[in-house]
Amino acid sequence: MDNHTGDDETERARHAKPLRTVTEPADPAEPLVATDAPADTQDVDGDAWVERVRVAYDDVRAPLWRALVAWSGSTDVADEALAESFAQLLRRGAEVRDPAAWAWRAAFRLAAGDLQRRRAAAGRQADGEDVMAQLPGRLDRLPDDAIDLVRALARLSDQQRRCVALVDVAGHTAPSAAAVLGTSAATVRVQLMRARRRLRTLLTEPETDTAPTTAAAGSNETEEPR
Amino acid sequence: MTEPHDPLRSLDGTGPQGSWAGVVARAERPADLSVDLVAGGRSRRPLLVAAAVLALVGLAGTIAVATQAGDGNKAKVVAGPGDGDPPTAIWGRTWQVTRIVRDGKDQPVVPASPSSGIGGRAPLHLDATREGTLAFYGCNRIGGPVRLNGNRIERAEGIDSTKQGCLDGDGKTDPVMYQDRTLAKFLSSGVEVFVSGDELTLRNDVGDEIDLVDTKAFDPPVAIWGRTFTVTRLVEDGRELSPKASLGVPVRFRFKTVADANYGIVDTLGQAGCANQNPVSVRSDILAREIVELPNVPVCEFDVPEVATNRILVTQPIIQLRGDKLVLRSGTSSIEAVDPTGPDSGKSEDPPTAIWGKVGLVESRFDADHPDGLPVVDGSAGGPPILTAVLASDQPGSAEASPVGRVSVSGCNGVGGAAHLEGDVLVKDGDWPVTQQACTTAEGLVEQDAWIEGLLSSRPTVEVSGDRLTLAAGDGRRMELFLLPGGDEPPPGDPATTTTTTDGLVATTAPETTAPETTVSAPPPTTTSSTVPETTVPTEPPATTTTTTIAFGPGGGSADGFFGYEWHVVSVTGEGANREFRGAVVDTRTAGFVTISGCNGAGGAMQPEGDRLVKDGDWIHTAKGCPPTGDGEDLMAQDAWYEAFLTDGPRVVATPDSLGSAVILDTGTATVHLERP
């Protein structure tokens, strides 16, 4: 598979616009991501619903997948969560007001469940943090600098990694990332501030220091030291 | 010119392996059940293929023939043969499942699925209206012809099951389908019937048990209106949560009617900072007794029990109300609650002197023009206004008999002083001192303070009943409070009697000679010297206390002097701090609870661990937006910084010369210098 799509700028612009133009919603249930879908979603027929989901899929598949990779440290987990979230959208039907926003939330939940299952299958304790150490060899589809980034992200706390994945990798604003995460925009900003500070260090450390796997396994290294 | 490489964009250009066609194919596969699904789902497109509930079908013909197997039961038995009604009393009735015990453990009772095709939402129930036929209705109809041999159910021709597939709101397999299998297995394992009045117990040979209640025995859902329920058990998505709210008191919710018997407001009490009112309506028939959610219901998304209560309340839970006990069920979530003043509570009115030693949270207030209630504005400490009523410490005799004490209220400002009871009338003694804090963050708070003070000055009648306190003036003004449990007991191990500080905190008086290390001066303002640990309270009526130990209220914990005040930030240093962050207010006047006011109010429970403050649960926030000003003031950044700072568990360091009027909070990388104004 060609992981570099070859038309990066076009693709990025395609999803960047709706993400960047979102203002903080008064209601977390309000749409986070603009779509071309009709406003009235209450009585669309099956075909129209499928088309709406498809449009949402085209809009968010790439940034959502990247965010999932950044957070989970696994392309397999990201593939699975992305596909399953949209499959569930199709099954769920037209009551969903904003398919893309729903998919963002659902995909992260699905990825978390998938990680838990994989950890359990591997007979490891689920600590929710050290995903990289537990999923070796799942990044071989990525370019080297992306692997470095994902490995550095694995050294962050779970919440910091989510914030970076959504804002810095996927292009969410802090308020829209907060809506995905079910937290406040201020919290996202605080986590981002800390995460970026730590990443600056991690990404400039010698290679041996950024290798995350066994060093971080079972340790508390994922939390930023104060 | 090439832009410098941003490592955070290293994933740009990468993408998923799958395609849209793969998503569609996945959607058309059966859901992740080990058995196939029958056509179902909400989409009009035939996305789900037909299937069957094989596990249920496989059980056909296996309903147990009565045996004389050993008892083996470990669950309670409502009645047994000979001491209840005859087993035939099961017939002609519809029974609602209230409890499922399997392997000795309570299982969630999942209501019938809306997509089951049996008439919309309904509680899990057993249809026994036709003699000789029993059937559970969950997702599928499970049951069939049976006959009774004594009190044992004997299969006639086996268990029938419809073959419906049910999905939940997320498009996943509805948990009721798994429950269906449990019920089918249960019925196939030999079941005894015990009927006692309106209650039915089914128990199988291995001791699993299902408790049911005749649906006619439940009160109509409209009986919820006007009542306040205290949550005793909270289960969300199968996960047991503490029924205690973030303020440390039980979560409560009150149903208030607005327009008619089927429409009103549910007001979740005990939380701070979140919108806590939700419009609801109820619908009732013999099987569908549910709260119907209205659109656009605001629900805070912080994971605290009172918010979890709200989340369940707006998921159209089914109402099971019997006397003073209420159960709301939705999927694998449930709320069990009790109305302490309900018809079955057996509680009678307490004497007015029961007010002494109590701490109450203001829940509602009314006047002649607002019989449905005036808004209750959270105090500046982040929770509802707090009323403290304590026995005068120098009053001889028992608390129960004494007419004399002191009352104070903290909302924005603290007001309080001496008072006494004349019968059931509360009378102020002289003028009460009032703090002069300006509160601009909560609209109406200052007016509410004045309203409460006016009520207390109007010789209100006092009515105490269990955990309810009502103060009523003769002109229609009325205030209802929830009395905190244990408020009349001094801290364990402390022989001191309770008294109060002027800002409404409960405090314990200790003999001067004890002079414990943790003693602090009572606010406001203190005039101690560095050598004499004695406090005078000049604004108070004749002081009855000398040295006080601040006792934590609902939050619990030991004293350290940090709680009980409103602290102003005079300096802040450390990474990420902005000098403009000076001037923020850290409010600890509600013991065990810390709030910060900047752009938004943020706060939550904090407990001392040694000399450190440790967050206890999630913070609660308002959600206002405050763009940075041209002067470099960024209140939202300030909010975030202080929250992160406190999250890091700062040490509380008293300055040697401050005598309790100043502290430094220190995380090791940042410090905040606080002073009491």
PDB file of N, CA, C and O in Angstrom, chain B residues 593-618:
ATOM      1  N   PHE B 593     -12.783  21.389  49.580  1.00  0.00           N
ATOM      2  CA  PHE B 593     -13.187  21.746  48.224  1.00  0.00           C
ATOM      3  C   PHE B 593     -12.445  23.020  47.835  1.00  0.00           C
ATOM      4  O   PHE B 593     -12.411  23.989  48.591  1.00  0.00           O
ATOM      5  N   VAL B 594     -11.820  23.030  46.704  1.00  0.00           N
ATOM      6  CA  VAL B 594     -11.030  24.167  46.259  1.00  0.00           C
ATOM      7  C   VAL B 594     -11.574  24.658  44.929  1.00  0.00           C
ATOM      8  O   VAL B 594     -11.829  23.862  44.018  1.00  0.00           O
ATOM      9  N   THR B 595     -11.777  25.951  44.822  1.00  0.00           N
ATOM     10  CA  THR B 595     -12.192  26.511  43.544  1.00  0.00           C
ATOM     11  C   THR B 595     -11.262  27.652  43.173  1.00  0.00           C
ATOM     12  O   THR B 595     -10.676  28.307  44.030  1.00  0.00           O
ATOM     13  N   ILE B 596     -11.151  27.872  41.887  1.00  0.00           N
ATOM     14  CA  ILE B 596     -10.345  28.962  41.368  1.00  0.00           C
ATOM     15  C   ILE B 596     -11.254  29.793  40.480  1.00  0.00           C
ATOM     16  O   ILE B 596     -12.001  29.251  39.671  1.00  0.00           O
ATOM     17  N   SER B 597     -11.182  31.073  40.625  1.00  0.00           N
ATOM     18  CA  SER B 597     -11.981  31.909  39.748  1.00  0.00           C
ATOM     19  C   SER B 597     -11.061  32.760  38.897  1.00  0.00           C
ATOM     20  O   SER B 597     -10.211  33.482  39.401  1.00  0.00           O
ATOM     21  N   GLY B 598     -11.212  32.614  37.613  1.00  0.00           N
ATOM     22  CA  GLY B 598     -10.485  33.451  36.668  1.00  0.00           C
ATOM     23  C   GLY B 598     -11.468  33.838  35.598  1.00  0.00           C
ATOM     24  O   GLY B 598     -12.372  34.636  35.833  1.00  0.00           O
ATOM     25  N   CYS B 599     -11.347  33.250  34.426  1.00  0.00           N
ATOM     26  CA  CYS B 599     -12.430  33.384  33.441  1.00  0.00           C
ATOM     27  C   CYS B 599     -13.584  32.503  33.888  1.00  0.00           C
ATOM     28  O   CYS B 599     -14.696  32.938  34.036  1.00  0.00           O
ATOM     29  N   ASN B 600     -13.248  31.242  34.150  1.00  0.00           N
ATOM     30  CA  ASN B 600     -14.265  30.295  34.578  1.00  0.00           C
ATOM     31  C   ASN B 600     -14.039  29.920  36.033  1.00  0.00           C
ATOM     32  O   ASN B 600     -12.938  30.052  36.564  1.00  0.00           O
ATOM     33  N   GLY B 601     -15.089  29.441  36.619  1.00  0.00           N
ATOM     34  CA  GLY B 601     -14.943  28.835  37.915  1.00  0.00           C
ATOM     35  C   GLY B 601     -14.539  27.385  37.713  1.00  0.00           C
ATOM     36  O   GLY B 601     -15.117  26.682  36.883  1.00  0.00           O
ATOM     37  N   ALA B 602     -13.545  26.968  38.393  1.00  0.00           N
ATOM     38  CA  ALA B 602     -13.135  25.571  38.320  1.00  0.00           C
ATOM     39  C   ALA B 602     -12.893  25.114  39.733  1.00  0.00           C
ATOM     40  O   ALA B 602     -12.395  25.863  40.568  1.00  0.00           O
ATOM     41  N   GLY B 603     -13.246  23.898  40.005  1.00  0.00           N
ATOM     42  CA  GLY B 603     -13.027  23.446  41.358  1.00  0.00           C
ATOM     43  C   GLY B 603     -13.327  21.983  41.524  1.00  0.00           C
ATOM     44  O   GLY B 603     -13.833  21.320  40.619  1.00  0.00           O
ATOM     45  N   GLY B 604     -12.993  21.497  42.670  1.00  0.00           N
ATOM     46  CA  GLY B 604     -13.247  20.108  42.973  1.00  0.00           C
ATOM     47  C   GLY B 604     -12.722  19.776  44.355  1.00  0.00           C
ATOM     48  O   GLY B 604     -12.154  20.616  45.042  1.00  0.00           O
ATOM     49  N   ALA B 605     -12.948  18.539  44.712  1.00  0.00           N
ATOM     50  CA  ALA B 605     -12.524  18.106  46.037  1.00  0.00           C
ATOM     51  C   ALA B 605     -11.007  17.982  46.089  1.00  0.00           C
ATOM     52  O   ALA B 605     -10.387  17.522  45.137  1.00  0.00           O
ATOM     53  N   MET B 606     -10.426  18.436  47.164  1.00  0.00           N
ATOM     54  CA  MET B 606      -8.995  18.251  47.402  1.00  0.00           C
ATOM     55  C   MET B 606      -8.816  17.811  48.849  1.00  0.00           C
ATOM     56  O   MET B 606      -9.490  18.322  49.747  1.00  0.00           O
ATOM     57  N   GLN B 607      -7.913  16.908  49.034  1.00  0.00           N
ATOM     58  CA  GLN B 607      -7.674  16.407  50.376  1.00  0.00           C
ATOM     59  C   GLN B 607      -6.215  16.615  50.735  1.00  0.00           C
ATOM     60  O   GLN B 607      -5.341  16.522  49.877  1.00  0.00           O
ATOM     61  N   PRO B 608      -5.948  16.871  52.003  1.00  0.00           N
ATOM     62  CA  PRO B 608      -4.551  16.973  52.420  1.00  0.00           C
ATOM     63  C   PRO B 608      -3.944  15.592  52.614  1.00  0.00           C
ATOM     64  O   PRO B 608      -4.597  14.693  53.139  1.00  0.00           O
ATOM     65  N   GLU B 609      -2.762  15.432  52.132  1.00  0.00           N
ATOM     66  CA  GLU B 609      -1.982  14.227  52.426  1.00  0.00           C
ATOM     67  C   GLU B 609      -0.655  14.717  52.976  1.00  0.00           C
ATOM     68  O   GLU B 609       0.216  15.140  52.224  1.00  0.00           O
ATOM     69  N   GLY B 610      -0.554  14.678  54.267  1.00  0.00           N
ATOM     70  CA  GLY B 610       0.611  15.296  54.882  1.00  0.00           C
ATOM     71  C   GLY B 610       0.553  16.788  54.637  1.00  0.00           C
ATOM     72  O   GLY B 610      -0.438  17.441  54.949  1.00  0.00           O
ATOM     73  N   ASP B 611       1.611  17.317  54.047  1.00  0.00           N
ATOM     74  CA  ASP B 611       1.607  18.744  53.779  1.00  0.00           C
ATOM     75  C   ASP B 611       1.242  19.033  52.331  1.00  0.00           C
ATOM     76  O   ASP B 611       1.430  20.136  51.838  1.00  0.00           O
ATOM     77  N   ARG B 612       0.745  18.033  51.631  1.00  0.00           N
ATOM     78  CA  ARG B 612       0.383  18.219  50.226  1.00  0.00           C
ATOM     79  C   ARG B 612      -1.123  18.255  50.064  1.00  0.00           C
ATOM     80  O   ARG B 612      -1.880  17.669  50.829  1.00  0.00           O
ATOM     81  N   LEU B 613      -1.531  18.962  49.001  1.00  0.00           N
ATOM     82  CA  LEU B 613      -2.930  18.953  48.600  1.00  0.00           C
ATOM     83  C   LEU B 613      -3.066  18.015  47.420  1.00  0.00           C
ATOM     84  O   LEU B 613      -2.308  18.113  46.457  1.00  0.00           O
ATOM     85  N   VAL B 614      -4.026  17.140  47.492  1.00  0.00           N
ATOM     86  CA  VAL B 614      -4.184  16.155  46.430  1.00  0.00           C
ATOM     87  C   VAL B 614      -5.602  16.221  45.906  1.00  0.00           C
ATOM     88  O   VAL B 614      -6.558  16.187  46.681  1.00  0.00           O
ATOM     89  N   LYS B 615      -5.714  16.327  44.602  1.00  0.00           N
ATOM     90  CA  LYS B 615      -7.035  16.329  43.977  1.00  0.00           C
ATOM     91  C   LYS B 615      -7.754  15.035  44.273  1.00  0.00           C
ATOM     92  O   LYS B 615      -7.160  13.959  44.189  1.00  0.00           O
ATOM     93  N   ASP B 616      -9.006  15.141  44.564  1.00  0.00           N
ATOM     94  CA  ASP B 616      -9.811  13.960  44.854  1.00  0.00           C
ATOM     95  C   ASP B 616     -10.947  13.921  43.836  1.00  0.00           C
ATOM     96  O   ASP B 616     -12.019  14.435  44.068  1.00  0.00           O
ATOM     97  N   GLY B 617     -10.676  13.335  42.718  1.00  0.00           N
ATOM     98  CA  GLY B 617     -11.695  13.286  41.665  1.00  0.00           C
ATOM     99  C   GLY B 617     -11.477  14.388  40.649  1.00  0.00           C
ATOM    100  O   GLY B 617     -10.499  15.140  40.704  1.00  0.00           O
ATOM    101  N   ASP B 618     -12.381  14.458  39.720  1.00  0.00           N
ATOM    102  CA  ASP B 618     -12.239  15.409  38.621  1.00  0.00           C
ATOM    103  C   ASP B 618     -12.684  16.800  39.034  1.00  0.00           C
ATOM    104  O   ASP B 618     -13.473  16.979  39.952  1.00  0.00           O
TER     105      ASP B 618
END
